[in-house]
């Protein structure tokens, strides 16, 4: 496979699905890290977080299918999957699912090669940000300024005056007792 995947540092919510053209023990060991990590090497990634890389047999998704897993488990919108649903659900063997979180927000160029074969790239559904008024009554009204900064020195001055009065009282007591 000679296709390159250019990932920008700001890319978020992306999902790549690869077929892993291995069988049996080789496929099961593809995502194991023991000095060398075959999945990272085959993906051609400089940085890769294993917490966001999944390698599994498609048979584990019985009853759900790969398209259902991407939609329900990964948050890929159904409209992105429609044209590929049949191809995804016909996939057999092992697959590797990588999210943009696995790249730790770093720009890099992925150069996937055998045994990986790109099936598709998708983006997770992201709800629109809305700035609606908060429903609570306590959230209504205006925000007033914080405490007046001039109060702090006055409080400290009062404290020093009190310490001075107490010290003076002790000194006078000692002077009277000494006579």
PDB file of C-alpha atoms in Angstrom:
ATOM      1  CA  UNK A   1       0.000   0.000   0.000  1.00  0.00           C
ATOM      2  CA  UNK A   2       1.544   3.302  -1.024  1.00  0.00           C
ATOM      3  CA  UNK A   3      -1.172   5.721   0.087  1.00  0.00           C
ATOM      4  CA  UNK A   4      -0.065   8.296   2.619  1.00  0.00           C
ATOM      5  CA  UNK A   5      -2.323   9.765   5.265  1.00  0.00           C
ATOM      6  CA  UNK A   6      -1.391  13.310   6.266  1.00  0.00           C
ATOM      7  CA  UNK A   7      -2.532  14.061   9.791  1.00  0.00           C
ATOM      8  CA  UNK A   8      -2.514  17.654  11.045  1.00  0.00           C
ATOM      9  CA  UNK A   9      -1.815  18.525  14.662  1.00  0.00           C
ATOM     10  CA  UNK A  10      -5.344  19.876  15.101  1.00  0.00           C
ATOM     11  CA  UNK A  11      -7.131  16.822  13.688  1.00  0.00           C
ATOM     12  CA  UNK A  12      -9.696  15.458  16.138  1.00  0.00           C
ATOM     13  CA  UNK A  13     -12.418  12.852  15.932  1.00  0.00           C
ATOM     14  CA  UNK A  14     -10.979  10.899  12.991  1.00  0.00           C
ATOM     15  CA  UNK A  15     -11.226   7.117  12.639  1.00  0.00           C
ATOM     16  CA  UNK A  16      -9.262   4.942  10.221  1.00  0.00           C
ATOM     17  CA  UNK A  17     -10.199   1.329   9.557  1.00  0.00           C
ATOM     18  CA  UNK A  18      -7.644  -1.067   8.092  1.00  0.00           C
ATOM     19  CA  UNK A  19      -7.875  -4.691   7.060  1.00  0.00           C
ATOM     20  CA  UNK A  20      -5.050  -6.706   8.638  1.00  0.00           C
ATOM     21  CA  UNK A  21      -4.032  -9.306   6.084  1.00  0.00           C
ATOM     22  CA  UNK A  22      -2.710 -11.834   8.604  1.00  0.00           C
ATOM     23  CA  UNK A  23      -4.178 -14.983  10.064  1.00  0.00           C
ATOM     24  CA  UNK A  24      -4.154 -16.866  13.347  1.00  0.00           C
ATOM     25  CA  UNK A  25      -1.297 -16.216  15.734  1.00  0.00           C
ATOM     26  CA  UNK A  26       0.336 -13.625  13.483  1.00  0.00           C
ATOM     27  CA  UNK A  27      -2.832 -11.536  13.517  1.00  0.00           C
ATOM     28  CA  UNK A  28      -3.299 -11.990  17.262  1.00  0.00           C
ATOM     29  CA  UNK A  29       0.278 -10.801  17.900  1.00  0.00           C
ATOM     30  CA  UNK A  30       0.136  -7.883  15.465  1.00  0.00           C
ATOM     31  CA  UNK A  31      -0.833  -5.367  18.181  1.00  0.00           C
ATOM     32  CA  UNK A  32       1.520  -6.736  20.875  1.00  0.00           C
ATOM     33  CA  UNK A  33       4.427  -4.591  21.986  1.00  0.00           C
ATOM     34  CA  UNK A  34       7.563  -6.426  22.968  1.00  0.00           C
ATOM     35  CA  UNK A  35      10.475  -4.195  22.069  1.00  0.00           C
ATOM     36  CA  UNK A  36       8.949  -3.719  18.634  1.00  0.00           C
ATOM     37  CA  UNK A  37       5.340  -2.929  17.816  1.00  0.00           C
ATOM     38  CA  UNK A  38       4.295  -4.442  14.467  1.00  0.00           C
ATOM     39  CA  UNK A  39       1.100  -2.348  14.240  1.00  0.00           C
ATOM     40  CA  UNK A  40       2.992   0.950  14.636  1.00  0.00           C
ATOM     41  CA  UNK A  41       5.671  -0.137  12.183  1.00  0.00           C
ATOM     42  CA  UNK A  42       3.127  -1.202   9.531  1.00  0.00           C
ATOM     43  CA  UNK A  43       1.180   2.046  10.016  1.00  0.00           C
ATOM     44  CA  UNK A  44       4.361   4.074   9.640  1.00  0.00           C
ATOM     45  CA  UNK A  45       3.460   6.236  12.626  1.00  0.00           C
ATOM     46  CA  UNK A  46       6.092   8.195  14.519  1.00  0.00           C
ATOM     47  CA  UNK A  47       3.900   8.489  17.603  1.00  0.00           C
ATOM     48  CA  UNK A  48       1.097   6.077  18.458  1.00  0.00           C
ATOM     49  CA  UNK A  49      -0.821   5.609  21.716  1.00  0.00           C
ATOM     50  CA  UNK A  50      -1.797   1.937  22.093  1.00  0.00           C
ATOM     51  CA  UNK A  51      -4.874   2.898  24.143  1.00  0.00           C
ATOM     52  CA  UNK A  52      -6.513   4.163  20.943  1.00  0.00           C
ATOM     53  CA  UNK A  53      -5.535   1.336  18.585  1.00  0.00           C
ATOM     54  CA  UNK A  54      -7.714  -1.760  18.348  1.00  0.00           C
ATOM     55  CA  UNK A  55      -6.885  -4.938  16.459  1.00  0.00           C
ATOM     56  CA  UNK A  56      -9.513  -7.673  16.499  1.00  0.00           C
ATOM     57  CA  UNK A  57     -11.211 -10.320  14.369  1.00  0.00           C
ATOM     58  CA  UNK A  58     -14.385  -9.064  12.705  1.00  0.00           C
ATOM     59  CA  UNK A  59     -16.082 -12.253  13.931  1.00  0.00           C
ATOM     60  CA  UNK A  60     -16.056 -10.626  17.413  1.00  0.00           C
ATOM     61  CA  UNK A  61     -18.709  -8.237  16.062  1.00  0.00           C
ATOM     62  CA  UNK A  62     -21.246 -10.938  15.275  1.00  0.00           C
ATOM     63  CA  UNK A  63     -24.750  -9.488  15.281  1.00  0.00           C
ATOM     64  CA  UNK A  64     -23.439  -5.909  15.149  1.00  0.00           C
ATOM     65  CA  UNK A  65     -21.128  -5.896  12.146  1.00  0.00           C
ATOM     66  CA  UNK A  66     -18.229  -3.575  11.453  1.00  0.00           C
ATOM     67  CA  UNK A  67     -20.499  -0.742  10.258  1.00  0.00           C
ATOM     68  CA  UNK A  68     -22.627  -1.058  13.399  1.00  0.00           C
ATOM     69  CA  UNK A  69     -19.511  -1.001  15.563  1.00  0.00           C
ATOM     70  CA  UNK A  70     -18.272   2.164  13.874  1.00  0.00           C
ATOM     71  CA  UNK A  71     -21.669   3.820  14.190  1.00  0.00           C
ATOM     72  CA  UNK A  72     -22.640   2.762  17.707  1.00  0.00           C
ATOM     73  CA  UNK A  73     -19.230   2.205  19.271  1.00  0.00           C
ATOM     74  CA  UNK A  74     -17.114   4.869  17.606  1.00  0.00           C
ATOM     75  CA  UNK A  75     -19.725   7.569  16.952  1.00  0.00           C
ATOM     76  CA  UNK A  76     -19.350   7.650  13.170  1.00  0.00           C
ATOM     77  CA  UNK A  77     -22.540   9.179  11.667  1.00  0.00           C
ATOM     78  CA  UNK A  78     -24.733   6.768   9.694  1.00  0.00           C
ATOM     79  CA  UNK A  79     -24.640   8.963   6.577  1.00  0.00           C
ATOM     80  CA  UNK A  80     -20.843   8.519   6.341  1.00  0.00           C
ATOM     81  CA  UNK A  81     -21.275   4.757   6.457  1.00  0.00           C
ATOM     82  CA  UNK A  82     -24.170   4.378   3.987  1.00  0.00           C
ATOM     83  CA  UNK A  83     -22.065   4.010   0.824  1.00  0.00           C
ATOM     84  CA  UNK A  84     -19.678   1.598   2.557  1.00  0.00           C
ATOM     85  CA  UNK A  85     -22.023  -0.334   4.844  1.00  0.00           C
ATOM     86  CA  UNK A  86     -22.142  -3.444   2.626  1.00  0.00           C
ATOM     87  CA  UNK A  87     -18.357  -3.468   2.151  1.00  0.00           C
ATOM     88  CA  UNK A  88     -17.722  -2.976   5.868  1.00  0.00           C
ATOM     89  CA  UNK A  89     -20.146  -5.697   6.904  1.00  0.00           C
ATOM     90  CA  UNK A  90     -18.706  -8.103   4.295  1.00  0.00           C
ATOM     91  CA  UNK A  91     -15.235  -7.661   5.764  1.00  0.00           C
ATOM     92  CA  UNK A  92     -13.792 -10.843   7.236  1.00  0.00           C
ATOM     93  CA  UNK A  93     -10.573 -11.662   9.052  1.00  0.00           C
ATOM     94  CA  UNK A  94      -8.876  -9.093  11.255  1.00  0.00           C
ATOM     95  CA  UNK A  95      -9.175  -5.303  11.304  1.00  0.00           C
ATOM     96  CA  UNK A  96      -7.337  -2.451  12.965  1.00  0.00           C
ATOM     97  CA  UNK A  97      -9.229   0.667  14.079  1.00  0.00           C
ATOM     98  CA  UNK A  98      -7.138   3.750  14.846  1.00  0.00           C
ATOM     99  CA  UNK A  99      -8.516   7.038  16.158  1.00  0.00           C
ATOM    100  CA  UNK A 100      -6.833  10.431  15.929  1.00  0.00           C
ATOM    101  CA  UNK A 101      -6.366  10.281  19.715  1.00  0.00           C
ATOM    102  CA  UNK A 102      -3.769   7.574  19.066  1.00  0.00           C
ATOM    103  CA  UNK A 103      -1.592  10.173  17.333  1.00  0.00           C
ATOM    104  CA  UNK A 104      -1.480  12.334  20.470  1.00  0.00           C
ATOM    105  CA  UNK A 105      -2.348  15.530  18.575  1.00  0.00           C
ATOM    106  CA  UNK A 106       0.933  15.457  16.652  1.00  0.00           C
ATOM    107  CA  UNK A 107       1.185  16.195  12.947  1.00  0.00           C
ATOM    108  CA  UNK A 108       2.613  13.248  11.043  1.00  0.00           C
ATOM    109  CA  UNK A 109       2.355  11.365   7.809  1.00  0.00           C
ATOM    110  CA  UNK A 110       1.183   7.788   8.119  1.00  0.00           C
ATOM    111  CA  UNK A 111       2.567   5.402   5.515  1.00  0.00           C
ATOM    112  CA  UNK A 112       0.549   2.200   5.913  1.00  0.00           C
ATOM    113  CA  UNK A 113       2.027  -0.890   4.317  1.00  0.00           C
ATOM    114  CA  UNK A 114       1.417  -4.649   4.310  1.00  0.00           C
ATOM    115  CA  UNK A 115      -0.181  -6.309   6.123  1.00  0.00           C
ATOM    116  CA  UNK A 116      -2.419  -3.215   6.424  1.00  0.00           C
ATOM    117  CA  UNK A 117      -4.935  -2.223   3.794  1.00  0.00           C
ATOM    118  CA  UNK A 118      -7.002   0.948   4.278  1.00  0.00           C
ATOM    119  CA  UNK A 119     -10.717   0.227   4.200  1.00  0.00           C
ATOM    120  CA  UNK A 120     -11.930   3.730   5.005  1.00  0.00           C
ATOM    121  CA  UNK A 121     -11.511   7.004   6.868  1.00  0.00           C
ATOM    122  CA  UNK A 122     -14.326   8.493   8.904  1.00  0.00           C
ATOM    123  CA  UNK A 123     -14.989  11.258  11.371  1.00  0.00           C
ATOM    124  CA  UNK A 124     -16.806  10.911  14.657  1.00  0.00           C
ATOM    125  CA  UNK A 125     -20.016  12.828  15.115  1.00  0.00           C
ATOM    126  CA  UNK A 126     -19.466  16.023  17.062  1.00  0.00           C
ATOM    127  CA  UNK A 127     -22.486  17.762  18.478  1.00  0.00           C
ATOM    128  CA  UNK A 128     -22.714  21.459  17.714  1.00  0.00           C
ATOM    129  CA  UNK A 129     -21.707  23.766  20.526  1.00  0.00           C
ATOM    130  CA  UNK A 130     -24.578  25.900  21.766  1.00  0.00           C
ATOM    131  CA  UNK A 131     -24.551  28.765  24.196  1.00  0.00           C
ATOM    132  CA  UNK A 132     -28.073  28.701  25.570  1.00  0.00           C
ATOM    133  CA  UNK A 133     -29.199  30.438  28.716  1.00  0.00           C
ATOM    134  CA  UNK A 134     -28.806  28.261  31.773  1.00  0.00           C
ATOM    135  CA  UNK A 135     -32.175  27.048  33.101  1.00  0.00           C
ATOM    136  CA  UNK A 136     -31.504  27.726  36.780  1.00  0.00           C
ATOM    137  CA  UNK A 137     -32.947  30.840  38.446  1.00  0.00           C
ATOM    138  CA  UNK A 138     -29.621  31.351  40.200  1.00  0.00           C
ATOM    139  CA  UNK A 139     -27.957  31.757  36.802  1.00  0.00           C
ATOM    140  CA  UNK A 140     -30.063  34.827  35.972  1.00  0.00           C
ATOM    141  CA  UNK A 141     -28.992  38.382  36.626  1.00  0.00           C
ATOM    142  CA  UNK A 142     -25.721  40.170  36.238  1.00  0.00           C
ATOM    143  CA  UNK A 143     -22.271  39.414  37.467  1.00  0.00           C
ATOM    144  CA  UNK A 144     -20.840  41.979  39.841  1.00  0.00           C
ATOM    145  CA  UNK A 145     -17.186  42.679  40.412  1.00  0.00           C
ATOM    146  CA  UNK A 146     -15.112  40.821  42.953  1.00  0.00           C
ATOM    147  CA  UNK A 147     -14.131  42.124  46.367  1.00  0.00           C
ATOM    148  CA  UNK A 148     -12.447  45.502  46.606  1.00  0.00           C
ATOM    149  CA  UNK A 149      -8.676  44.971  46.759  1.00  0.00           C
ATOM    150  CA  UNK A 150      -8.321  47.890  49.173  1.00  0.00           C
ATOM    151  CA  UNK A 151     -10.121  45.822  51.839  1.00  0.00           C
ATOM    152  CA  UNK A 152      -7.218  43.403  52.157  1.00  0.00           C
ATOM    153  CA  UNK A 153      -4.576  45.916  53.334  1.00  0.00           C
ATOM    154  CA  UNK A 154      -7.055  47.431  55.829  1.00  0.00           C
ATOM    155  CA  UNK A 155      -7.709  44.000  57.315  1.00  0.00           C
ATOM    156  CA  UNK A 156      -3.995  43.379  57.698  1.00  0.00           C
ATOM    157  CA  UNK A 157      -3.478  46.845  59.224  1.00  0.00           C
ATOM    158  CA  UNK A 158      -6.177  46.133  61.801  1.00  0.00           C
ATOM    159  CA  UNK A 159      -4.487  42.853  62.669  1.00  0.00           C
ATOM    160  CA  UNK A 160      -1.096  44.551  63.198  1.00  0.00           C
ATOM    161  CA  UNK A 161      -2.727  47.213  65.364  1.00  0.00           C
ATOM    162  CA  UNK A 162      -4.254  44.457  67.531  1.00  0.00           C
ATOM    163  CA  UNK A 163      -0.867  42.716  67.848  1.00  0.00           C
ATOM    164  CA  UNK A 164       0.699  46.050  68.841  1.00  0.00           C
ATOM    165  CA  UNK A 165      -1.923  46.689  71.546  1.00  0.00           C
ATOM    166  CA  UNK A 166      -1.452  43.184  72.978  1.00  0.00           C
ATOM    167  CA  UNK A 167       2.358  43.604  72.988  1.00  0.00           C
ATOM    168  CA  UNK A 168       2.036  46.991  74.717  1.00  0.00           C
ATOM    169  CA  UNK A 169      -0.257  45.493  77.349  1.00  0.00           C
ATOM    170  CA  UNK A 170       2.267  42.710  78.055  1.00  0.00           C
ATOM    171  CA  UNK A 171       5.146  45.191  78.374  1.00  0.00           C
ATOM    172  CA  UNK A 172       3.152  47.427  80.752  1.00  0.00           C
ATOM    173  CA  UNK A 173       2.159  44.398  82.837  1.00  0.00           C
ATOM    174  CA  UNK A 174       5.774  43.306  83.134  1.00  0.00           C
ATOM    175  CA  UNK A 175       6.894  46.816  84.089  1.00  0.00           C
ATOM    176  CA  UNK A 176       4.232  47.089  86.827  1.00  0.00           C
ATOM    177  CA  UNK A 177       4.999  43.601  88.170  1.00  0.00           C
ATOM    178  CA  UNK A 178       8.748  44.358  88.262  1.00  0.00           C
ATOM    179  CA  UNK A 179       8.250  47.439  90.566  1.00  0.00           C
TER     180      UNK A 179
END
